[in-house]
mmCIF file of C-alpha atoms in Angstrom:
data_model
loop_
_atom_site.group_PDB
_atom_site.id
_atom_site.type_symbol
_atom_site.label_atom_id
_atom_site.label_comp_id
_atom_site.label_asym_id
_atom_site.label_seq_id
_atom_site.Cartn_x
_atom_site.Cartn_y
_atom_site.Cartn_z
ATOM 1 C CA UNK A 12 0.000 0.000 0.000
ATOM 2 C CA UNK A 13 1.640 3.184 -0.756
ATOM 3 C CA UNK A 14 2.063 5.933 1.815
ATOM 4 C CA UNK A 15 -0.540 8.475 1.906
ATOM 5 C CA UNK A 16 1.311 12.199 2.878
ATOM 6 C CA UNK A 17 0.196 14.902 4.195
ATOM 7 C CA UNK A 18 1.090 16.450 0.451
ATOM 8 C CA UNK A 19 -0.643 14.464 -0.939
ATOM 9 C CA UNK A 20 -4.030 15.037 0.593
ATOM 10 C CA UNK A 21 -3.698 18.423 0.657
ATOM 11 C CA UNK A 22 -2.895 18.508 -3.048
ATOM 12 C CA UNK A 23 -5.968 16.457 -3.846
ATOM 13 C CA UNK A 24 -7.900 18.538 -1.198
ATOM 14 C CA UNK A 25 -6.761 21.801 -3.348
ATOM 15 C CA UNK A 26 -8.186 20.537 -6.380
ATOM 16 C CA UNK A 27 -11.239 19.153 -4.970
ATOM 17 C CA UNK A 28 -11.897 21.444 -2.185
ATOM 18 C CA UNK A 29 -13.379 18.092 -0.958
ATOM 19 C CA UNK A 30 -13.391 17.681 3.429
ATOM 20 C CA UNK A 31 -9.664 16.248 4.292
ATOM 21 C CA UNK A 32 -10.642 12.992 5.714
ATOM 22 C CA UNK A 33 -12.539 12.353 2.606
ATOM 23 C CA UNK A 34 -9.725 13.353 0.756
ATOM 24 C CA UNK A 35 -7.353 11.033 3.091
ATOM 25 C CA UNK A 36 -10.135 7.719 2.338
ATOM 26 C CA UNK A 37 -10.140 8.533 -1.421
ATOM 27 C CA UNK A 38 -6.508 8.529 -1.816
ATOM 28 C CA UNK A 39 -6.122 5.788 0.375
ATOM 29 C CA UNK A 40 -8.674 3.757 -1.466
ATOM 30 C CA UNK A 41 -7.152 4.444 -4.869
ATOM 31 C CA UNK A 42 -3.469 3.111 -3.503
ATOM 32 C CA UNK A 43 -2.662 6.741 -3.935
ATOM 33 C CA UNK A 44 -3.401 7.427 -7.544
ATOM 34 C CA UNK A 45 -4.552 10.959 -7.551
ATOM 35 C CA UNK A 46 -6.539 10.468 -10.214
ATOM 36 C CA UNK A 47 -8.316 7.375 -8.756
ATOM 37 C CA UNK A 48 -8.582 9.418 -5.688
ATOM 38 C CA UNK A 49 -10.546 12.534 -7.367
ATOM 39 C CA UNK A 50 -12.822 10.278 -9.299
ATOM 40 C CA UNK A 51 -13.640 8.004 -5.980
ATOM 41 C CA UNK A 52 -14.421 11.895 -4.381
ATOM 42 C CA UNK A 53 -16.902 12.517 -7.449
ATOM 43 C CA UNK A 54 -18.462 9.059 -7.049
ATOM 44 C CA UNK A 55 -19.124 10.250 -2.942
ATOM 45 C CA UNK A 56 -19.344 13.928 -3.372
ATOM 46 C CA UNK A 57 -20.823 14.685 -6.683
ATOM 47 C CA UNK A 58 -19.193 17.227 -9.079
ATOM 48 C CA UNK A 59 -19.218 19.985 -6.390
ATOM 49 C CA UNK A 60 -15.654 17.708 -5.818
ATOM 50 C CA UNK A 61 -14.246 19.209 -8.917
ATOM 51 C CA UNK A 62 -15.458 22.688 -8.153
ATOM 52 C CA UNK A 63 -12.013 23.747 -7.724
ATOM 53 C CA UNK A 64 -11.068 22.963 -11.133
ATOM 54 C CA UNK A 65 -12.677 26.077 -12.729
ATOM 55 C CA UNK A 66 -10.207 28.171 -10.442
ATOM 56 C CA UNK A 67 -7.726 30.145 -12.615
ATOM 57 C CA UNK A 68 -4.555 31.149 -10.896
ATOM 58 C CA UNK A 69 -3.153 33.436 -13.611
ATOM 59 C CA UNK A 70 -3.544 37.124 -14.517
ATOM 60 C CA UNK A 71 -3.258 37.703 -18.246
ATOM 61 C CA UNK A 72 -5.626 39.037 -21.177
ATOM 62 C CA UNK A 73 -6.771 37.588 -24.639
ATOM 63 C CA UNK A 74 -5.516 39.974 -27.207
ATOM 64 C CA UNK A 75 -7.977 39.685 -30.704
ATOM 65 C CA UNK A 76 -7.753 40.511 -34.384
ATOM 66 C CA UNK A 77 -10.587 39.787 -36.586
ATOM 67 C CA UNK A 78 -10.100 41.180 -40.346
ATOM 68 C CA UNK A 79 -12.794 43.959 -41.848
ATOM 69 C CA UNK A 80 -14.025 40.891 -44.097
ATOM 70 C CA UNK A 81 -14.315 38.568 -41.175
ATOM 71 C CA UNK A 82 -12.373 35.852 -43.214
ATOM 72 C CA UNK A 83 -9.091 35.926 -41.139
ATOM 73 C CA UNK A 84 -9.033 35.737 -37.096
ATOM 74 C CA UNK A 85 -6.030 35.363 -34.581
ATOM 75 C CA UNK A 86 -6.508 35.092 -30.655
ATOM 76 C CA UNK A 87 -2.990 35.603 -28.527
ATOM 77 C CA UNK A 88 -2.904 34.870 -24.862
ATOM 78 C CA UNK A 89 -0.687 36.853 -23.182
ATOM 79 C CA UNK A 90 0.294 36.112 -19.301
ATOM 80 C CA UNK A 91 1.177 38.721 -16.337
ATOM 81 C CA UNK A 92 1.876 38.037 -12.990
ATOM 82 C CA UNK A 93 -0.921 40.820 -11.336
ATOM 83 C CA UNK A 94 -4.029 42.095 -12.714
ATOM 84 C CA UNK A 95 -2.306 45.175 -12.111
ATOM 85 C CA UNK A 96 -0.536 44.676 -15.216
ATOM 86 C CA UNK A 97 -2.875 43.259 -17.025
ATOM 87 C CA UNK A 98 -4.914 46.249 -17.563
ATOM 88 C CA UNK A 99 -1.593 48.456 -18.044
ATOM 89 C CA UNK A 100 -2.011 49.788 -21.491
ATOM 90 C CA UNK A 101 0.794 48.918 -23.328
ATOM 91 C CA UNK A 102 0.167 45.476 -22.423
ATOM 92 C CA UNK A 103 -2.808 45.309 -24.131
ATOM 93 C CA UNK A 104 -1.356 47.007 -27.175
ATOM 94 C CA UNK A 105 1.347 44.555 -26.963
ATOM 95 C CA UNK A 106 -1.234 42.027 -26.939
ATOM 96 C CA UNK A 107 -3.422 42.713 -29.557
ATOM 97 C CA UNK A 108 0.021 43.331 -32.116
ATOM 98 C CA UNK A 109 0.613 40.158 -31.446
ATOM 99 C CA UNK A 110 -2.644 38.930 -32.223
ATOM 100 C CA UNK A 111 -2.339 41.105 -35.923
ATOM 101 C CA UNK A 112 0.906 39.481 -36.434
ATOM 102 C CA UNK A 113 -0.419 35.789 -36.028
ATOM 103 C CA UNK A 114 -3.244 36.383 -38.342
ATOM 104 C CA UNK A 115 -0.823 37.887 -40.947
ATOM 105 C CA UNK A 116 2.049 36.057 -40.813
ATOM 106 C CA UNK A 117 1.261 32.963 -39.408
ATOM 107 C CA UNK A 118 4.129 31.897 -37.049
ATOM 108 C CA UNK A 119 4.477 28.190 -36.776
ATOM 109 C CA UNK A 120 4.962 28.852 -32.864
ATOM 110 C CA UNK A 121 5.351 30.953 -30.050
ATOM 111 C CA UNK A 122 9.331 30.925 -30.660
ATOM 112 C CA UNK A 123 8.705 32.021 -34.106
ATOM 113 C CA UNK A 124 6.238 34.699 -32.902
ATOM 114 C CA UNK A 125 8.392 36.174 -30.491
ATOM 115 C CA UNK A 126 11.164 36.678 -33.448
ATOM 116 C CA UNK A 127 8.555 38.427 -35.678
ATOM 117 C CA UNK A 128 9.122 42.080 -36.347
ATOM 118 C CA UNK A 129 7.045 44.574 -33.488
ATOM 119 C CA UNK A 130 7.873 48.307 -33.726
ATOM 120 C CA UNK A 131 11.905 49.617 -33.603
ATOM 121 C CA UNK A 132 12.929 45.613 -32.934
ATOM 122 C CA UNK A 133 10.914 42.424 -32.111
ATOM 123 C CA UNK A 134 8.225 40.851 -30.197
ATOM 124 C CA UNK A 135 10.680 39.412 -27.897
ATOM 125 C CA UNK A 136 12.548 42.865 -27.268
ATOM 126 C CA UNK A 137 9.418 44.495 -27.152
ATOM 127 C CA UNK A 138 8.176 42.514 -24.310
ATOM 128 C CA UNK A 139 11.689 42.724 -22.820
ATOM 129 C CA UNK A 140 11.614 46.820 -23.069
ATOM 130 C CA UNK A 141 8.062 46.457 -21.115
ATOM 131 C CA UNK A 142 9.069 43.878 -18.309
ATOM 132 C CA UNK A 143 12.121 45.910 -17.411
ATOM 133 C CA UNK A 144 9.229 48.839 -17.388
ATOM 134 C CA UNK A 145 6.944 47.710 -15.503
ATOM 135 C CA UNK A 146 8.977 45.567 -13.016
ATOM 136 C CA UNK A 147 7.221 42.537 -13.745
ATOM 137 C CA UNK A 148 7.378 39.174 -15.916
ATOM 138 C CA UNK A 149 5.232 38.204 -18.626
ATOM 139 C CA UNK A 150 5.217 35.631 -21.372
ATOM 140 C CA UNK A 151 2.772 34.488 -24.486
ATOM 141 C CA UNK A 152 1.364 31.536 -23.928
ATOM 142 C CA UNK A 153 -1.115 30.312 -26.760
ATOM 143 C CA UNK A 154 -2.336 31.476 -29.868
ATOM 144 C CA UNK A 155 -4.876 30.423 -32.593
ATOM 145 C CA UNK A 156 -5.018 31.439 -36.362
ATOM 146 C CA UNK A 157 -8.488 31.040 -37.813
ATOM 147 C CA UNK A 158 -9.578 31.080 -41.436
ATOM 148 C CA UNK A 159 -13.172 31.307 -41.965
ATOM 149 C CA UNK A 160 -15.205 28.774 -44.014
ATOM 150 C CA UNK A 161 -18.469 31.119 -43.124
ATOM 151 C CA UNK A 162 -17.937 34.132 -41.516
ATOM 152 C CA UNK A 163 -15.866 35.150 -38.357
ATOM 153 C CA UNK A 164 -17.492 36.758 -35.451
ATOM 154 C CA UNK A 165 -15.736 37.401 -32.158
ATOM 155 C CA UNK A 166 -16.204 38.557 -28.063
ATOM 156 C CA UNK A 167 -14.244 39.098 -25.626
ATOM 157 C CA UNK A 168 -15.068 39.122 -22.002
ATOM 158 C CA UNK A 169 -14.063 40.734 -18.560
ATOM 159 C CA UNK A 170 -11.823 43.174 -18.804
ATOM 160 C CA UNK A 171 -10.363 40.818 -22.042
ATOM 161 C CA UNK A 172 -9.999 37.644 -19.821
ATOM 162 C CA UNK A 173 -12.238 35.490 -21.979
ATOM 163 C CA UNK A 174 -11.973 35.722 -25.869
ATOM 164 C CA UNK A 175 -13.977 34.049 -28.338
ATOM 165 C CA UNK A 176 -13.728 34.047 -32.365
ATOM 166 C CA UNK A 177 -16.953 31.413 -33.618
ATOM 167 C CA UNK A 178 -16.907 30.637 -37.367
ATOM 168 C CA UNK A 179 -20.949 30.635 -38.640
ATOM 169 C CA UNK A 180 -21.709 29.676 -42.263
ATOM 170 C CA UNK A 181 -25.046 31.539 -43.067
ATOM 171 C CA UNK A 182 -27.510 33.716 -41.131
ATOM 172 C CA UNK A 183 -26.812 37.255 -39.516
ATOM 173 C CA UNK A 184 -24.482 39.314 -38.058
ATOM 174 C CA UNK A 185 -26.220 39.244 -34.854
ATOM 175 C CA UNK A 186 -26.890 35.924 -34.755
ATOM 176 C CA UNK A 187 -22.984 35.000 -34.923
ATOM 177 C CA UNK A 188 -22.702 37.639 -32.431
ATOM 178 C CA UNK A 189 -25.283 35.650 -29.915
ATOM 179 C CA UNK A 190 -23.462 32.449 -30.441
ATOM 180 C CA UNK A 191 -20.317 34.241 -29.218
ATOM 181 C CA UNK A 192 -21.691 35.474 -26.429
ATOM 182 C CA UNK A 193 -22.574 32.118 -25.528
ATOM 183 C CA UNK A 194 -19.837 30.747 -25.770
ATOM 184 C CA UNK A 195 -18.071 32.804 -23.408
ATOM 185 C CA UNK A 196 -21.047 32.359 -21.109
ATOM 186 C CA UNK A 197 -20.970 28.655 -21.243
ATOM 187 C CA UNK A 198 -17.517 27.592 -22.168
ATOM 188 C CA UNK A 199 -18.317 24.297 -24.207
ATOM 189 C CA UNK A 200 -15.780 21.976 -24.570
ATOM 190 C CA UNK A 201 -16.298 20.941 -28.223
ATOM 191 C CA UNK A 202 -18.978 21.662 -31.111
ATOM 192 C CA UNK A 203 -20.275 18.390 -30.799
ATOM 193 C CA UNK A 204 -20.435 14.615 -29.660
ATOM 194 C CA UNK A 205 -17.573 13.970 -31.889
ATOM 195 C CA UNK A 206 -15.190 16.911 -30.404
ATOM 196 C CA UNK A 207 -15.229 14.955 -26.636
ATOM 197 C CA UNK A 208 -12.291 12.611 -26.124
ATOM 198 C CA UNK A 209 -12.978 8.879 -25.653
ATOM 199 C CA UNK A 210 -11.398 9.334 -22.580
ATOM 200 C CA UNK A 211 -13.603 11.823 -20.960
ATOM 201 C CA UNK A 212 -16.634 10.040 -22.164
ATOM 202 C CA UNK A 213 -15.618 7.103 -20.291
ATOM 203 C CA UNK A 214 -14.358 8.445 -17.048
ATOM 204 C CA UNK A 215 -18.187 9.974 -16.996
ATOM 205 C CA UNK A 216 -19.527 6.381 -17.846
ATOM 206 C CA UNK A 217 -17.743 5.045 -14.826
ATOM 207 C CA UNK A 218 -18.718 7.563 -12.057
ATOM 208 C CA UNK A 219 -22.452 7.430 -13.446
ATOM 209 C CA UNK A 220 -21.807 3.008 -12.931
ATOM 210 C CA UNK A 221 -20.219 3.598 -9.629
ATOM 211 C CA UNK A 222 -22.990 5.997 -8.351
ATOM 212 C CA UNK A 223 -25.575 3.799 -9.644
ATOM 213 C CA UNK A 224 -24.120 0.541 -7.880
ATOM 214 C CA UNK A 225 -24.153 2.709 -4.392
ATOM 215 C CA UNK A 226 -27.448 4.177 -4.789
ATOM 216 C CA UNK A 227 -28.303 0.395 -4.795
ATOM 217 C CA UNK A 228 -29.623 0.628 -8.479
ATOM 218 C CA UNK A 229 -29.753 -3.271 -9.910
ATOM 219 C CA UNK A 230 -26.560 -4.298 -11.636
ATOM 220 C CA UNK A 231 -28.758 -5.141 -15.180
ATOM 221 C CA UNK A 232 -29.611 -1.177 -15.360
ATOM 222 C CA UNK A 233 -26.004 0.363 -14.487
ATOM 223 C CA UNK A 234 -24.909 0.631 -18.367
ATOM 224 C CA UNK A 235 -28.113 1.938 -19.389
ATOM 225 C CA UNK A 236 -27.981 4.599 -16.032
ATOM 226 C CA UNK A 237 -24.610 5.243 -17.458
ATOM 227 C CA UNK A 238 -25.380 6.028 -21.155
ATOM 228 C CA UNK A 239 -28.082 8.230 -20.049
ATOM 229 C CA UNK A 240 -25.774 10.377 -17.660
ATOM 230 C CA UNK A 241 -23.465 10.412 -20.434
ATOM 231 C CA UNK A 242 -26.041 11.715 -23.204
ATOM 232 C CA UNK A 243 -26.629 14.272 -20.588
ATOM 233 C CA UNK A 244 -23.354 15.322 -20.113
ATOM 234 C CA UNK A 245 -22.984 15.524 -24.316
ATOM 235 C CA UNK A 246 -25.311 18.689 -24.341
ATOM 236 C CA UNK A 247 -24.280 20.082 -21.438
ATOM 237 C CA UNK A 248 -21.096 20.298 -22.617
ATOM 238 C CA UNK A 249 -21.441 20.603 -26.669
ATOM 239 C CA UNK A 250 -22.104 24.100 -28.195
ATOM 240 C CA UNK A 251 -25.057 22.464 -30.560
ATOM 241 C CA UNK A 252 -26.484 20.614 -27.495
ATOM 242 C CA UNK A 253 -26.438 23.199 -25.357
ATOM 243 C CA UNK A 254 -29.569 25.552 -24.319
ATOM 244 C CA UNK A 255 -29.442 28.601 -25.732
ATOM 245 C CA UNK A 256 -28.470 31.318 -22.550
ATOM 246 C CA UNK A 257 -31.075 34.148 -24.608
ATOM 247 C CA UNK A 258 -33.429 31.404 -25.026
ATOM 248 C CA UNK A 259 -37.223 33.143 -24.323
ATOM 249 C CA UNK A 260 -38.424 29.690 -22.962
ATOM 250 C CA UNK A 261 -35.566 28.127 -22.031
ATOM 251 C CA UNK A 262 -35.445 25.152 -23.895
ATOM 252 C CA UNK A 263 -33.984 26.425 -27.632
ATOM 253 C CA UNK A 264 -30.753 24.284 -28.069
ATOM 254 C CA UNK A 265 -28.082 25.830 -30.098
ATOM 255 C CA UNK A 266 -28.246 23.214 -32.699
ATOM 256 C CA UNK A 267 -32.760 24.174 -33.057
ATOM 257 C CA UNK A 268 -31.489 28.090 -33.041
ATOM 258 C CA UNK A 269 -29.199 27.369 -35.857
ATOM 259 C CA UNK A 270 -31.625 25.567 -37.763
ATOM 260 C CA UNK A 271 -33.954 28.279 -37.389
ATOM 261 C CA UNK A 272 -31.995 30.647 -38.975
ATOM 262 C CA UNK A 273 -30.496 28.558 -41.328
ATOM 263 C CA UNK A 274 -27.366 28.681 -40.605
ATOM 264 C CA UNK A 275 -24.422 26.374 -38.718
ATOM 265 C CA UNK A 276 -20.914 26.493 -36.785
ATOM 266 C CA UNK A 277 -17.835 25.441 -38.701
ATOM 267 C CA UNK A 278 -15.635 25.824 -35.676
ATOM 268 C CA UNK A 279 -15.012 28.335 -32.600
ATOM 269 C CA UNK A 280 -12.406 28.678 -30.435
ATOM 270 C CA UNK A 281 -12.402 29.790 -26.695
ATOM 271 C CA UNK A 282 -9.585 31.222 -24.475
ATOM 272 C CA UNK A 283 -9.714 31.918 -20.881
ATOM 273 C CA UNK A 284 -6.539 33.053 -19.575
ATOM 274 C CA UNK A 285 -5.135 31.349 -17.279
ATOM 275 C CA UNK A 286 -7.100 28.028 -17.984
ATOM 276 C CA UNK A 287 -5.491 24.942 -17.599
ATOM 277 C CA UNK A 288 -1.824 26.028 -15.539
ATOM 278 C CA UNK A 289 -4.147 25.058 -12.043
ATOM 279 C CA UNK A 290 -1.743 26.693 -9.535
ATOM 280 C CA UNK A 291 -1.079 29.352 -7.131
ATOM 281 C CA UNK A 292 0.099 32.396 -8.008
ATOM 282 C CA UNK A 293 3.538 32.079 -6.649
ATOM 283 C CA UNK A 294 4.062 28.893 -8.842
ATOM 284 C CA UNK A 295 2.871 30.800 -12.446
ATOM 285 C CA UNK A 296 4.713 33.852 -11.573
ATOM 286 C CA UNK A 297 7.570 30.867 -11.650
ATOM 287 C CA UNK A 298 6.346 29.482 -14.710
ATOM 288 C CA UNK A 299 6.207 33.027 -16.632
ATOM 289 C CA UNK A 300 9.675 33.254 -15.536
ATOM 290 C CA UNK A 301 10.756 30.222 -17.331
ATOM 291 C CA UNK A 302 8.751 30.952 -20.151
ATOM 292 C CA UNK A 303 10.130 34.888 -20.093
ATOM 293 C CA UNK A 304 14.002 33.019 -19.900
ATOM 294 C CA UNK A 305 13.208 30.335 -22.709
ATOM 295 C CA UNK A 306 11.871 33.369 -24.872
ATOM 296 C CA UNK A 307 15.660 35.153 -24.500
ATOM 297 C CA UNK A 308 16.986 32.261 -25.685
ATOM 298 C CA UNK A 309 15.281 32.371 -29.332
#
């Protein structure tokens, strides 16, 4: 049996924000797999287990470009360490150049980015010149290039923190403008069924199995309890299945408002800074110093 630390639990408790001792059981029930241990927690706890997990521990914005055509897009996420800086001016500017230069010259990475021509030098030196400034590190993270099959509509979202750029084929402007809204409101994770990794599907399929079996449901109805609870989780988590947030009765899906208007999604694509590093701020301060010291070495 492996030795469950005091580390460990309060790593899983972090993440969870689950009680301790359940966090202690779950970890030593799952041999001290953390992963075993957080979907044990879900099994007992429900999803308010995970509710940790939409906790962002980075400052940052989401700097846009979307062409007058709406045919060419770019999203660049850049990272700060404070929200102080993050709503410093030249930031932003820097932000949104960067964005202008991914939709026009389509760097193959963020290395090749942060070489690319920005005022008297580069982007690197550029962000160099406004570290040194402002006293504090920051880095580029992510970016996306998007060419439209339809047309390109985008939204950004608290103080630039969430950005959106949704590609719709057919209907209006404000109609591609609603389904970026919701977007940001509901953060899908995919388009559709087919956008959800195997994976993900089948971590849901065994929490709904092992919820089931303790509820005391009968063993010949678990898979069928379990395909259900995953059907459910497909539209809550799909942009087509989901409910419409401007729906007038609540029930309009996405997919039915499309239809409607005669129109459809090609793609979108959703950044939240921050999403995804999971830490405290003291650790992705560390991390935009790494990424500030591999960018000098370009």
């Amino acid at each position: 049996m492996a030795e469950i630390t005091a580390s460990m639990v309060k790593e899983l408790r972090e993440k969870t924000d689950a009680p301790m001792m359940e966090c202690k059981k779950a970890l030593t029930e799952a041999g001290g797999d953390m992963a075993k241990a957080d979907e044990i927690l879900r099994v007992k706890l429900g999803n308010k287990a995970t509710k940790a997990a939409t906790r962002i521990a980075a400052e940052g914005v989401v700097g846009m470009y979307i062409s007058a055509d709406g045919k060419l897009g770019a999203m660049v996420e850049v990272n700060s360490e404070t929200d102080f800086v993050a709503k410093n001016d030249e930031f932003i500017a820097m932000a949104k150049g960067c964005a202008e230069l991914v939709a026009g010259k389509s760097p193959a990475d963020v290395a090749a980015l942060s070489a690319l021509p920005m005022g008297e030098g580069t982007v690197e030196s550029t962000r160099s010149a406004l570290v040194g400034k402002v006293g504090e590190n920051m880095a580029i993270r992510r970016f996306a290039r998007i060419e439209a099959k339809g047309k390109l509509a985008s939204y950004v979202h608290g103080g630039s923190k969430i950005g959106v750029v949704v590609d719709v084929v057919g209907g209006d402007d404000q109609l591609a403008k609603d389904i970026a809204m919701h977007v940001a409101a509901s953060k899908p994770k995919a388009l559709d069924s087919s956008g959800v990794s195997a994976e993900l599907l089948d971590t849901e399929r065994r929490i709904a199995i092992e919820k089931a079996r303790e509820a005391g449901k009968p063993e010949a109805m678990l898979e069928k309890i379990a395909e259900g609870t995953v059907q459910k989780y497909l539209k809550d988590v799909t942009l087509l299945g989901q409910i419409f947030v401007k729906a007038e009765d609540g029930k309009q899906t996405i997919e039915q408002l499309l239809k409607s208007k005669g129109a459809s999604v090609a793609g979108f694509t959703l950044y939240v800074v921050g999403e995804g590093i999971e830490k405290k701020v003291n650790d992705f301060a560390a991390e935009v110093a790494a990424q500030t010291a591999a960018a000098k070495n370009i």
